[in-house]
mmCIF file of C-alpha atoms and ligand atoms in Angstrom:
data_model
loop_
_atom_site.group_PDB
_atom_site.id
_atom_site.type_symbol
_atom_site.label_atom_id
_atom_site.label_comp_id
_atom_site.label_asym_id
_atom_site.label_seq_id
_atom_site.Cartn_x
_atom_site.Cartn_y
_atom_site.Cartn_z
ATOM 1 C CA UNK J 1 9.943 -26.902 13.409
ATOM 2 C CA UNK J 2 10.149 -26.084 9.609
ATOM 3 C CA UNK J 3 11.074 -23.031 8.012
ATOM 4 C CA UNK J 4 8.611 -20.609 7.370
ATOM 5 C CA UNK J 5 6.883 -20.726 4.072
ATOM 6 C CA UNK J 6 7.773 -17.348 2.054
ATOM 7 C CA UNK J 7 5.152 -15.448 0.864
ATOM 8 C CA UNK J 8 6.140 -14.421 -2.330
ATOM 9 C CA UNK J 9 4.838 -10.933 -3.052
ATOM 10 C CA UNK J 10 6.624 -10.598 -6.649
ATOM 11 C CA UNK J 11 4.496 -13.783 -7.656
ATOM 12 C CA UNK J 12 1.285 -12.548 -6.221
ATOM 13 C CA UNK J 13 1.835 -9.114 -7.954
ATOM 14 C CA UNK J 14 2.515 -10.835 -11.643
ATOM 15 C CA UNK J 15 -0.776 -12.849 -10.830
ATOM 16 C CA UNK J 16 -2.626 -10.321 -10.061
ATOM 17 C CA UNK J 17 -1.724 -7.450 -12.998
ATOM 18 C CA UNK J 18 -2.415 -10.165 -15.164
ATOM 19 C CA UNK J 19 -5.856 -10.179 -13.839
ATOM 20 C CA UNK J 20 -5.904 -6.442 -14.035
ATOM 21 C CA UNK J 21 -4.391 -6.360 -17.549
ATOM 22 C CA UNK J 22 -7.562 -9.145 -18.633
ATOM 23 C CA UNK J 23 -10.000 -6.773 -16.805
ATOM 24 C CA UNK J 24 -8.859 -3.669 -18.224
ATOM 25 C CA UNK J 25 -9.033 -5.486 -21.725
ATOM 26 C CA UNK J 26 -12.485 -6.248 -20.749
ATOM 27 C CA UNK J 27 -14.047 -2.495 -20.503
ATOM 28 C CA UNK J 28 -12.194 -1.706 -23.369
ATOM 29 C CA UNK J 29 -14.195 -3.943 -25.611
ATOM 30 C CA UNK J 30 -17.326 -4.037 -23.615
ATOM 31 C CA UNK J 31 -17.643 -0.234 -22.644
ATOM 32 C CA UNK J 32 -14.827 1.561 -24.822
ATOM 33 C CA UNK J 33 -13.471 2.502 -21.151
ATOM 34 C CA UNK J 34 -9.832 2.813 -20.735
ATOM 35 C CA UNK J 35 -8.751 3.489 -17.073
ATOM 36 C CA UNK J 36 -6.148 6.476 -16.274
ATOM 37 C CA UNK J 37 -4.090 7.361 -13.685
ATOM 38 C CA UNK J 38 -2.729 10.588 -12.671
ATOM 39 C CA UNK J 39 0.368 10.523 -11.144
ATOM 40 C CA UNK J 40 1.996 13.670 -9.322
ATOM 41 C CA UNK J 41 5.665 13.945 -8.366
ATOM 42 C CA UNK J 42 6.562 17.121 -6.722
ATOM 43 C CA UNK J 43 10.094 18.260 -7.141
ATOM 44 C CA UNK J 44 13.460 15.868 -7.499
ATOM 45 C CA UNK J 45 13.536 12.602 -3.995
ATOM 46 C CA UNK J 46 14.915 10.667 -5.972
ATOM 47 C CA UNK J 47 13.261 7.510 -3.841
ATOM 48 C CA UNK J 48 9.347 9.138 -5.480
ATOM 49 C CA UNK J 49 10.781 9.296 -8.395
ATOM 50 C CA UNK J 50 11.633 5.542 -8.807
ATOM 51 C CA UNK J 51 8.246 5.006 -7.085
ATOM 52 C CA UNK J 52 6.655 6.893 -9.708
ATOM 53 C CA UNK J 53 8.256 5.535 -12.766
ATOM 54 C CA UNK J 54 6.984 2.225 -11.831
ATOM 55 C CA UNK J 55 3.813 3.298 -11.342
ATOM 56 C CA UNK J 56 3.936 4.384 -14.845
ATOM 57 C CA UNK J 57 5.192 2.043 -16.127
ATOM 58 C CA UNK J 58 3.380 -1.150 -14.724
ATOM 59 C CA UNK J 59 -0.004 1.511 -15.563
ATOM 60 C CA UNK J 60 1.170 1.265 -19.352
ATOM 61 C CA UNK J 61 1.756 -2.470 -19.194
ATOM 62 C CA UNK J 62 -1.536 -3.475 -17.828
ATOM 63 C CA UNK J 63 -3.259 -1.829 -20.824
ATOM 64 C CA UNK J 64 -3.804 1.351 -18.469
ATOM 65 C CA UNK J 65 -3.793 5.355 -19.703
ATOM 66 C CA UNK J 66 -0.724 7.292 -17.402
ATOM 67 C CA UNK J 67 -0.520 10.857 -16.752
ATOM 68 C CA UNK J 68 2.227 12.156 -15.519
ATOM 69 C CA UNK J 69 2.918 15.312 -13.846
ATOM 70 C CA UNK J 70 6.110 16.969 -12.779
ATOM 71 C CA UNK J 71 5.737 19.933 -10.650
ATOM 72 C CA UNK J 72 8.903 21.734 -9.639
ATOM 73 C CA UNK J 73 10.419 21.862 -6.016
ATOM 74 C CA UNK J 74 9.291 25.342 -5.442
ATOM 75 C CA UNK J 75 5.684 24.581 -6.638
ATOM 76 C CA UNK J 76 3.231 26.692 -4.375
ATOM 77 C CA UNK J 77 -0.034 24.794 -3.005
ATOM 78 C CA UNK J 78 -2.255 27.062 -4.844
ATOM 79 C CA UNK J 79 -1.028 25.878 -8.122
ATOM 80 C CA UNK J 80 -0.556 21.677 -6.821
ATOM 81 C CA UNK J 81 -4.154 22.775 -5.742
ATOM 82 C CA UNK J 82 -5.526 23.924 -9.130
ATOM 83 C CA UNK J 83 -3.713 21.154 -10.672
ATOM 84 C CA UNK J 84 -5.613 18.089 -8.264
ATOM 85 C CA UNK J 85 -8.950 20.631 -9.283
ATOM 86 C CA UNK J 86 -8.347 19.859 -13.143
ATOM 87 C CA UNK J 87 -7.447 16.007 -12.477
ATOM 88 C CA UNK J 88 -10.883 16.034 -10.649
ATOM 89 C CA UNK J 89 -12.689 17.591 -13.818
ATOM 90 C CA UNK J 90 -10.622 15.249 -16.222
ATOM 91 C CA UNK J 91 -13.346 12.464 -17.239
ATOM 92 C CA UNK J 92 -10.041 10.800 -18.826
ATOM 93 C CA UNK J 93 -8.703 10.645 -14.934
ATOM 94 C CA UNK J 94 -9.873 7.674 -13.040
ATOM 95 C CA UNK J 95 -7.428 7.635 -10.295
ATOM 96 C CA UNK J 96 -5.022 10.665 -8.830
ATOM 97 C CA UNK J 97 -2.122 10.120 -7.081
ATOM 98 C CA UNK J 98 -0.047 12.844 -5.450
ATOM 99 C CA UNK J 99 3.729 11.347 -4.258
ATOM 100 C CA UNK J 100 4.536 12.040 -0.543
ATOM 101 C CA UNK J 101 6.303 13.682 0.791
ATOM 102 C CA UNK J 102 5.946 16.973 -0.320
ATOM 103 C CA UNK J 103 8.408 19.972 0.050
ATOM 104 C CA UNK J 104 7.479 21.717 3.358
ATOM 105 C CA UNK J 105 5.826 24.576 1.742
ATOM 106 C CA UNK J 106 2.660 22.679 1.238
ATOM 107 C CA UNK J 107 0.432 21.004 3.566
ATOM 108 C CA UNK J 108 -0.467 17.462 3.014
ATOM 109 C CA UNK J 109 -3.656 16.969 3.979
ATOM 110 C CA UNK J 110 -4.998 20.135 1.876
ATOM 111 C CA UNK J 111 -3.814 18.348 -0.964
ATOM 112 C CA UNK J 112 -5.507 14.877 0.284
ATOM 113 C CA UNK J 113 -8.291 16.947 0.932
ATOM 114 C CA UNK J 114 -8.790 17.951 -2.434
ATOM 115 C CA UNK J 115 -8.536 15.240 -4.054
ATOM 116 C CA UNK J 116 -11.875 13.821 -5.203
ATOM 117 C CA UNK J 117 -12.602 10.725 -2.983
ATOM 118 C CA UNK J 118 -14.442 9.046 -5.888
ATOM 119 C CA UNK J 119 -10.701 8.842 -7.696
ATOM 120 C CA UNK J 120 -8.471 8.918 -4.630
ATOM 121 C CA UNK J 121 -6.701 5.875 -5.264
ATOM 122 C CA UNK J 122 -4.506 6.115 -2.464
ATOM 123 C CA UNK J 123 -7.592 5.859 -0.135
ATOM 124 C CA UNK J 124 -6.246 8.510 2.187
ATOM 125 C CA UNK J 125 -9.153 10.923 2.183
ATOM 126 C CA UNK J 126 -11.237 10.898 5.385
ATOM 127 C CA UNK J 127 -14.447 9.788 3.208
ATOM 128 C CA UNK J 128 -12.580 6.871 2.359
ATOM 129 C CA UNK J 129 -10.702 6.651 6.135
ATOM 130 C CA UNK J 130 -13.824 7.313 7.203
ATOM 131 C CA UNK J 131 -15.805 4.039 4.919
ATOM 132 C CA UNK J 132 -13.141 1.473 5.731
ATOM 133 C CA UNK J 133 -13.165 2.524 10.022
ATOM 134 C CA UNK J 134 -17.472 1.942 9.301
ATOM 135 C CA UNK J 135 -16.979 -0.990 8.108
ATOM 136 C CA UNK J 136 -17.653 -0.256 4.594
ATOM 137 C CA UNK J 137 -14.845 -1.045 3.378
ATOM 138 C CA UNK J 138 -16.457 -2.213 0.351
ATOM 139 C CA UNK J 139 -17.584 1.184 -0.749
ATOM 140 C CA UNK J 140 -14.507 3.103 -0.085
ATOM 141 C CA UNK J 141 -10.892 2.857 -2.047
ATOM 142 C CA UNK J 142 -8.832 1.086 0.650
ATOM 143 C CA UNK J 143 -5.650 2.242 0.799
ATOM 144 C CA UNK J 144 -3.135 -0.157 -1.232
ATOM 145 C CA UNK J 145 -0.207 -1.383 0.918
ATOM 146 C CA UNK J 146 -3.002 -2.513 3.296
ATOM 147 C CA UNK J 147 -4.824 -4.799 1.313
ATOM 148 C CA UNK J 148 -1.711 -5.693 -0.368
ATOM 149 C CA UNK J 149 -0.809 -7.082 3.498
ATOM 150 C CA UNK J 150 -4.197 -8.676 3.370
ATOM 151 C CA UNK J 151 -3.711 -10.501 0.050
ATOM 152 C CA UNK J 152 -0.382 -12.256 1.367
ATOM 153 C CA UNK J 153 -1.881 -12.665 4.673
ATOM 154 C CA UNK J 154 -4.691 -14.807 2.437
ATOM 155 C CA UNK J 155 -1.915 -16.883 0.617
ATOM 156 C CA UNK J 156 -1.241 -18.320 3.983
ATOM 157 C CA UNK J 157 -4.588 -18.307 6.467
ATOM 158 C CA UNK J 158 -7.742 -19.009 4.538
ATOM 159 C CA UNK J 159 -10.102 -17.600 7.981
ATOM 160 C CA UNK J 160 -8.984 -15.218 10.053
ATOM 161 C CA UNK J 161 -12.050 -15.104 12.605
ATOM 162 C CA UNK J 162 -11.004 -15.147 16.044
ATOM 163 C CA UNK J 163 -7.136 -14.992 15.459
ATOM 164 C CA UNK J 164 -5.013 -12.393 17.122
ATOM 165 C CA UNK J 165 -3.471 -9.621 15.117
ATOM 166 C CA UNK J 166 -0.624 -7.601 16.439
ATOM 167 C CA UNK J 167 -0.010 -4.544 13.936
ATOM 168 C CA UNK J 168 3.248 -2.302 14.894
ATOM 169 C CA UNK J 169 2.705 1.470 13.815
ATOM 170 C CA UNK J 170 -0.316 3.629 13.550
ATOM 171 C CA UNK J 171 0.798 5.527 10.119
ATOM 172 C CA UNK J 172 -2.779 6.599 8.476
ATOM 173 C CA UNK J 173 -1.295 5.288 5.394
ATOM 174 C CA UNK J 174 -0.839 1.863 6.554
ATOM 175 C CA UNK J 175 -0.687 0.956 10.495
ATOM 176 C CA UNK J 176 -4.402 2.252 11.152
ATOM 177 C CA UNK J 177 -5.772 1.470 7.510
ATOM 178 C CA UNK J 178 -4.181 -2.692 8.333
ATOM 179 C CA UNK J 179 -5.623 -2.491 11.423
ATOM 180 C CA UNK J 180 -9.232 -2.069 9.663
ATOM 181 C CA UNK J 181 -8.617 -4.103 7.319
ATOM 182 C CA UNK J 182 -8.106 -7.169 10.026
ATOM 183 C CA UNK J 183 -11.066 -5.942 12.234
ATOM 184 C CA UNK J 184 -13.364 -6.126 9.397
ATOM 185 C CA UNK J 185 -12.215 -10.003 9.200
ATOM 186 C CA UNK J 186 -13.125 -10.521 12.619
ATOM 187 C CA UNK J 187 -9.333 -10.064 14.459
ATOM 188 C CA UNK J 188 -8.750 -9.343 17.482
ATOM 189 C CA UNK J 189 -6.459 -6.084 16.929
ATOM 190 C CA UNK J 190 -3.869 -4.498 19.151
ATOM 191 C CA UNK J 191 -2.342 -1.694 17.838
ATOM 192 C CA UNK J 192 1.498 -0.764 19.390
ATOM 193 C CA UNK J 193 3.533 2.177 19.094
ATOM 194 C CA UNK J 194 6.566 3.776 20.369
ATOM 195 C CA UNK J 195 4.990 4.077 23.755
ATOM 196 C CA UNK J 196 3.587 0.544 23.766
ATOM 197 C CA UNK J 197 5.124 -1.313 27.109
ATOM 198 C CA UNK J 198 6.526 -4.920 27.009
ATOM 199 C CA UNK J 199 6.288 -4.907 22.682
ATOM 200 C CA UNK J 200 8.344 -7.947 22.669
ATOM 201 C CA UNK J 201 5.796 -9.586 25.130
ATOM 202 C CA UNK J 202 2.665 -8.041 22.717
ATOM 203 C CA UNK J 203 3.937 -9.632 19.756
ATOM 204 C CA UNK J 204 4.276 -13.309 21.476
ATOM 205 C CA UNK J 205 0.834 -13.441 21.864
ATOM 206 C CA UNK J 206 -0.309 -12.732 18.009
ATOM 207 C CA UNK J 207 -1.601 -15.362 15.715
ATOM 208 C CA UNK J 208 -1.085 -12.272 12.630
ATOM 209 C CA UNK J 209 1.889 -9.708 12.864
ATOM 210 C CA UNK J 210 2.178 -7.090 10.731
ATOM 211 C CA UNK J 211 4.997 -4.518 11.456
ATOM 212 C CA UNK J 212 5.072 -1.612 9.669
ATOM 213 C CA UNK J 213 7.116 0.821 11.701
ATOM 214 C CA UNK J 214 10.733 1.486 9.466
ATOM 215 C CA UNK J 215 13.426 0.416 11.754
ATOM 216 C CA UNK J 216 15.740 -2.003 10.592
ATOM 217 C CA UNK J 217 15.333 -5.684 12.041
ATOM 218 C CA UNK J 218 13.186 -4.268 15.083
ATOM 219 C CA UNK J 219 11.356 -7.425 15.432
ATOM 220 C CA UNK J 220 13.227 -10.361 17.068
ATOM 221 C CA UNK J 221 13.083 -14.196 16.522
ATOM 222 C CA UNK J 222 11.448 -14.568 19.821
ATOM 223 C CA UNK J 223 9.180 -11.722 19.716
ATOM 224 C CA UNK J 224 7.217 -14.385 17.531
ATOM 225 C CA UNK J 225 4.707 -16.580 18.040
ATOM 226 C CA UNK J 226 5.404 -20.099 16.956
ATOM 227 C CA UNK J 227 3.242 -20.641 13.629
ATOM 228 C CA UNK J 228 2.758 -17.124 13.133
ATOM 229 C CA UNK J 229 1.857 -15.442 9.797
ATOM 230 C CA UNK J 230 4.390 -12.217 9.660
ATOM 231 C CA UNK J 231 3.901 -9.658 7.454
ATOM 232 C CA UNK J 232 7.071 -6.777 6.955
ATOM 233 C CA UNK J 233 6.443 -3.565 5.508
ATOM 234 C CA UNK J 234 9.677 -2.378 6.380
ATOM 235 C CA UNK J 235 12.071 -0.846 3.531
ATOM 236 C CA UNK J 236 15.122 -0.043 4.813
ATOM 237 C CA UNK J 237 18.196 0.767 3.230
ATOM 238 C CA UNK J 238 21.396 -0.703 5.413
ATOM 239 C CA UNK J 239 24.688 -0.464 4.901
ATOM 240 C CA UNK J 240 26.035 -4.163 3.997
ATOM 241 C CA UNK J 241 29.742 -5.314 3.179
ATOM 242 C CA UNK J 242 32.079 -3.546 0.752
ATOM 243 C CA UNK J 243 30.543 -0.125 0.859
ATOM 244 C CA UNK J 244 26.935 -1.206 -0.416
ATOM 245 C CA UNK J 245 23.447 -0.769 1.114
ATOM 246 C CA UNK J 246 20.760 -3.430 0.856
ATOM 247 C CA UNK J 247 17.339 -3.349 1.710
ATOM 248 C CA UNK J 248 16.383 -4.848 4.804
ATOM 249 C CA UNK J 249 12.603 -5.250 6.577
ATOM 250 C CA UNK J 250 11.262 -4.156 10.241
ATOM 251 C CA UNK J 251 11.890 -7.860 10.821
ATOM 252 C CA UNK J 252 15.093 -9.351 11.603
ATOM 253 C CA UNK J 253 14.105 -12.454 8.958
ATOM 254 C CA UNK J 254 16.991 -14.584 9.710
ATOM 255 C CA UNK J 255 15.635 -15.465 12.870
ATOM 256 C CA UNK J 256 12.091 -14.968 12.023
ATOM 257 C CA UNK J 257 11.330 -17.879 9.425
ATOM 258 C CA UNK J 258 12.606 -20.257 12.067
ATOM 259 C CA UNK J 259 9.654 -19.236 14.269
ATOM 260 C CA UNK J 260 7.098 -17.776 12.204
ATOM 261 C CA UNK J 261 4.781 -20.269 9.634
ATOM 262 C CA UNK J 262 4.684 -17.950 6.909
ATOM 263 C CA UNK J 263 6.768 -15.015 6.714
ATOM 264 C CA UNK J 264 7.138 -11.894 3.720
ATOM 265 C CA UNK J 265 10.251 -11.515 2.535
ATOM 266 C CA UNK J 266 12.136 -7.872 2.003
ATOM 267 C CA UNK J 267 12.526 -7.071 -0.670
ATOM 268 C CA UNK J 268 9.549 -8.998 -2.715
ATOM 269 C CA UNK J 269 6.948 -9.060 -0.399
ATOM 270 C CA UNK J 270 4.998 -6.604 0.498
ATOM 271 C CA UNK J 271 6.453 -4.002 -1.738
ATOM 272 C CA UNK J 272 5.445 -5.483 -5.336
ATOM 273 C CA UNK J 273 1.795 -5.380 -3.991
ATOM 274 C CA UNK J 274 1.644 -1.812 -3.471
ATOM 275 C CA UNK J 275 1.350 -0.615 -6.919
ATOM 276 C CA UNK J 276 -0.352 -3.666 -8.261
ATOM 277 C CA UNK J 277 -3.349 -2.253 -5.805
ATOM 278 C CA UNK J 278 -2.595 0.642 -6.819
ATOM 279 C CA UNK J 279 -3.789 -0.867 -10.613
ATOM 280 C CA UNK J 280 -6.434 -2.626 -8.759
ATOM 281 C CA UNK J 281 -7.873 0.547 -7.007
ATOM 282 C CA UNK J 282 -8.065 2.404 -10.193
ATOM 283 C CA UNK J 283 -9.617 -0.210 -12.392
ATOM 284 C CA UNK J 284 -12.467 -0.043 -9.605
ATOM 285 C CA UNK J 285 -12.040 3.649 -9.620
ATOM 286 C CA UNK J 286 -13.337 3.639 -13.322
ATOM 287 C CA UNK J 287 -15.617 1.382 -12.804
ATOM 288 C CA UNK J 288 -17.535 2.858 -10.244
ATOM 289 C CA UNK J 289 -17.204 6.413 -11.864
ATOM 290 C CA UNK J 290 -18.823 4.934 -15.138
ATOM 291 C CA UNK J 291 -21.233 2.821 -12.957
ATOM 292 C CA UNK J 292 -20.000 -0.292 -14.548
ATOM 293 C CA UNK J 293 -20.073 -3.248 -12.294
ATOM 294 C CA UNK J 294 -16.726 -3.545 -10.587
ATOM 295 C CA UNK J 295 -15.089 -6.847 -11.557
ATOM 296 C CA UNK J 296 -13.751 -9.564 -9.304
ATOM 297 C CA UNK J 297 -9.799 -8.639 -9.416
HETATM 298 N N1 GUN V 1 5.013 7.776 -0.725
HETATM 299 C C1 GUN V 1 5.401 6.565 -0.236
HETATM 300 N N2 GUN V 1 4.394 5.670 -0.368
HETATM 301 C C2 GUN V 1 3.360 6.331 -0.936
HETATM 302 C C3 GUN V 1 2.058 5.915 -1.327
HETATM 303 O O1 GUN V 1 1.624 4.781 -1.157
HETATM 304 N N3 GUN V 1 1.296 6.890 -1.911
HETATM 305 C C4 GUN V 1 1.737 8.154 -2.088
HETATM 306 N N4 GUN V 1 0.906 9.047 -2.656
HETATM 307 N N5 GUN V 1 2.943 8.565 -1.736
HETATM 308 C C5 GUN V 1 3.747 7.638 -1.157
#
């Protein structure tokens, strides 16, 4: 059988910010409407605060407004709280993200829960949970690594109806969210977990495999279905020859792309598409808040 095709995720990504960047060019000359996003970094992981300079950053390039916010280590909730409060207020403030994790003196899902669904571009408020598990997806802001999954998934399988999808973790931020995502396009879904008996036998029978569950390599060349579309979320730092560390996937890709038909590589597959919807989410995000029709990107 022939290798795998790679679905290139860093390709994808450049497409679709340039799409972005035309769009946002577009409701700056039609409506005087320049998107921003708020972006909240809570003390010094220095793995959030890579994530959040390129969130910046790719914000600035695609014509977007960026606000940063650096809140120290010891920040109490009340004050992240009053901060997420004036965000809400801000009419220049289309989108809000606040970087996870936080330090352990603040809960979570108080700050979710505070954020205004309308600009929670994360999608991880239960309004927006709550749309996508309705099936109104269309409505809500679907969380982005998800539909980033769903775009590469679409560079390979043009109808999902009727296939079987095997997705590995049930994280709220992606494992559940997926899961959704490939219900809504008529999947059959089976959700596995820690607990999940014969997973090696489970992910033989699926047509789709996403596995989003942060252990190195977990997924075996035979695990997979001949033909299948795999998608990795993993991002997993190793430690490789001569001292370094490389990143490596929840899939052990060697031996995948001699099974699978299409396969993501790691890195530059599904990571590049997170913060590209992460663009995407808040272009709609101002859209929808200036009841502008949403345009196709
Ligand atoms: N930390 C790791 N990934 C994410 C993400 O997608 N959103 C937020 N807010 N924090 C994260």
């Amino acid at each position: 059988m022939a290798e795998a095709k790679k679905l290139d995720g860093a390709a994808l990504a450049v497409t679709l910010r340039r799409r972005i960047s035309d769009a946002v060019d577009r409701l700056e000359g039609d409506h005087k409407l320049t998107p921003g996003l708020a972006v909240v970094l809570v003390g010094e992981n220095p793995a959030s605060q890579v994530y959040v300079r390129n969130k910046s950053k790719q914000c600035a390039e695609v014509g977007m407004r960026s606000l940063d916010h650096h809140l120290p280590d010891d920040v109490n909730e009340h004050e992240l709280l009053t901060l997420v409060h004036g965000l809400n207020n801000d009419p220049q403030v289309s989108g809000i993200l606040v970087q996870l994790p936080l330090p352990e003196q603040i809960n979570p899902g108080a700050v979710i829960d505070a954020i205004d669904p309308a600009k929670d571009v994360d999608g991880f408020h239960v309004i927006n949970a709550g749309l996508l598990s309705t099936g109104a997806a269309g409505t809500a802001l679907v969380p982005c690594t998800p539909s980033g999954c769903m775009m590469l998934i679409g560079q390979h399988l043009s109808e999902l109806a009727g296939l079987k999808a095997m997705v590995l973790g049930r994280s709220n931020i992606v494992g559940k969210p997926v899961a959704q995502l490939l219900l809504a396009e008529h999947c059959t879904v089976t959700m596995a977990h820690s607990r999940t008996r014969d997973l090696a036998g489970e992910c033989r029978q699926a047509d789709i495999l996403v596995a989003a569950v942060g252990r190195p390599r977990m997924v075996k060349g035979d695990w997979i279905k001949e033909g299948a579309t795999v998608i990795d979320v993993g991002i997993n730092r190793v430690e490789a020859e001569g001292g370094k560390t490389r990143l490596v996937g929840d899939v052990a890709f060697d031996e995948a792309k001699e099974v699978a038909g299409a396969i993501t590589p790691v890195p530059g597959g599904v990571g590049p598409m997170t913060i590209a919807c992460l663009l995407r989410n808040t272009v709609i995000a101002a859209c929808r808040q200036n009841k502008i029709d949403v345009p196709d990107i």
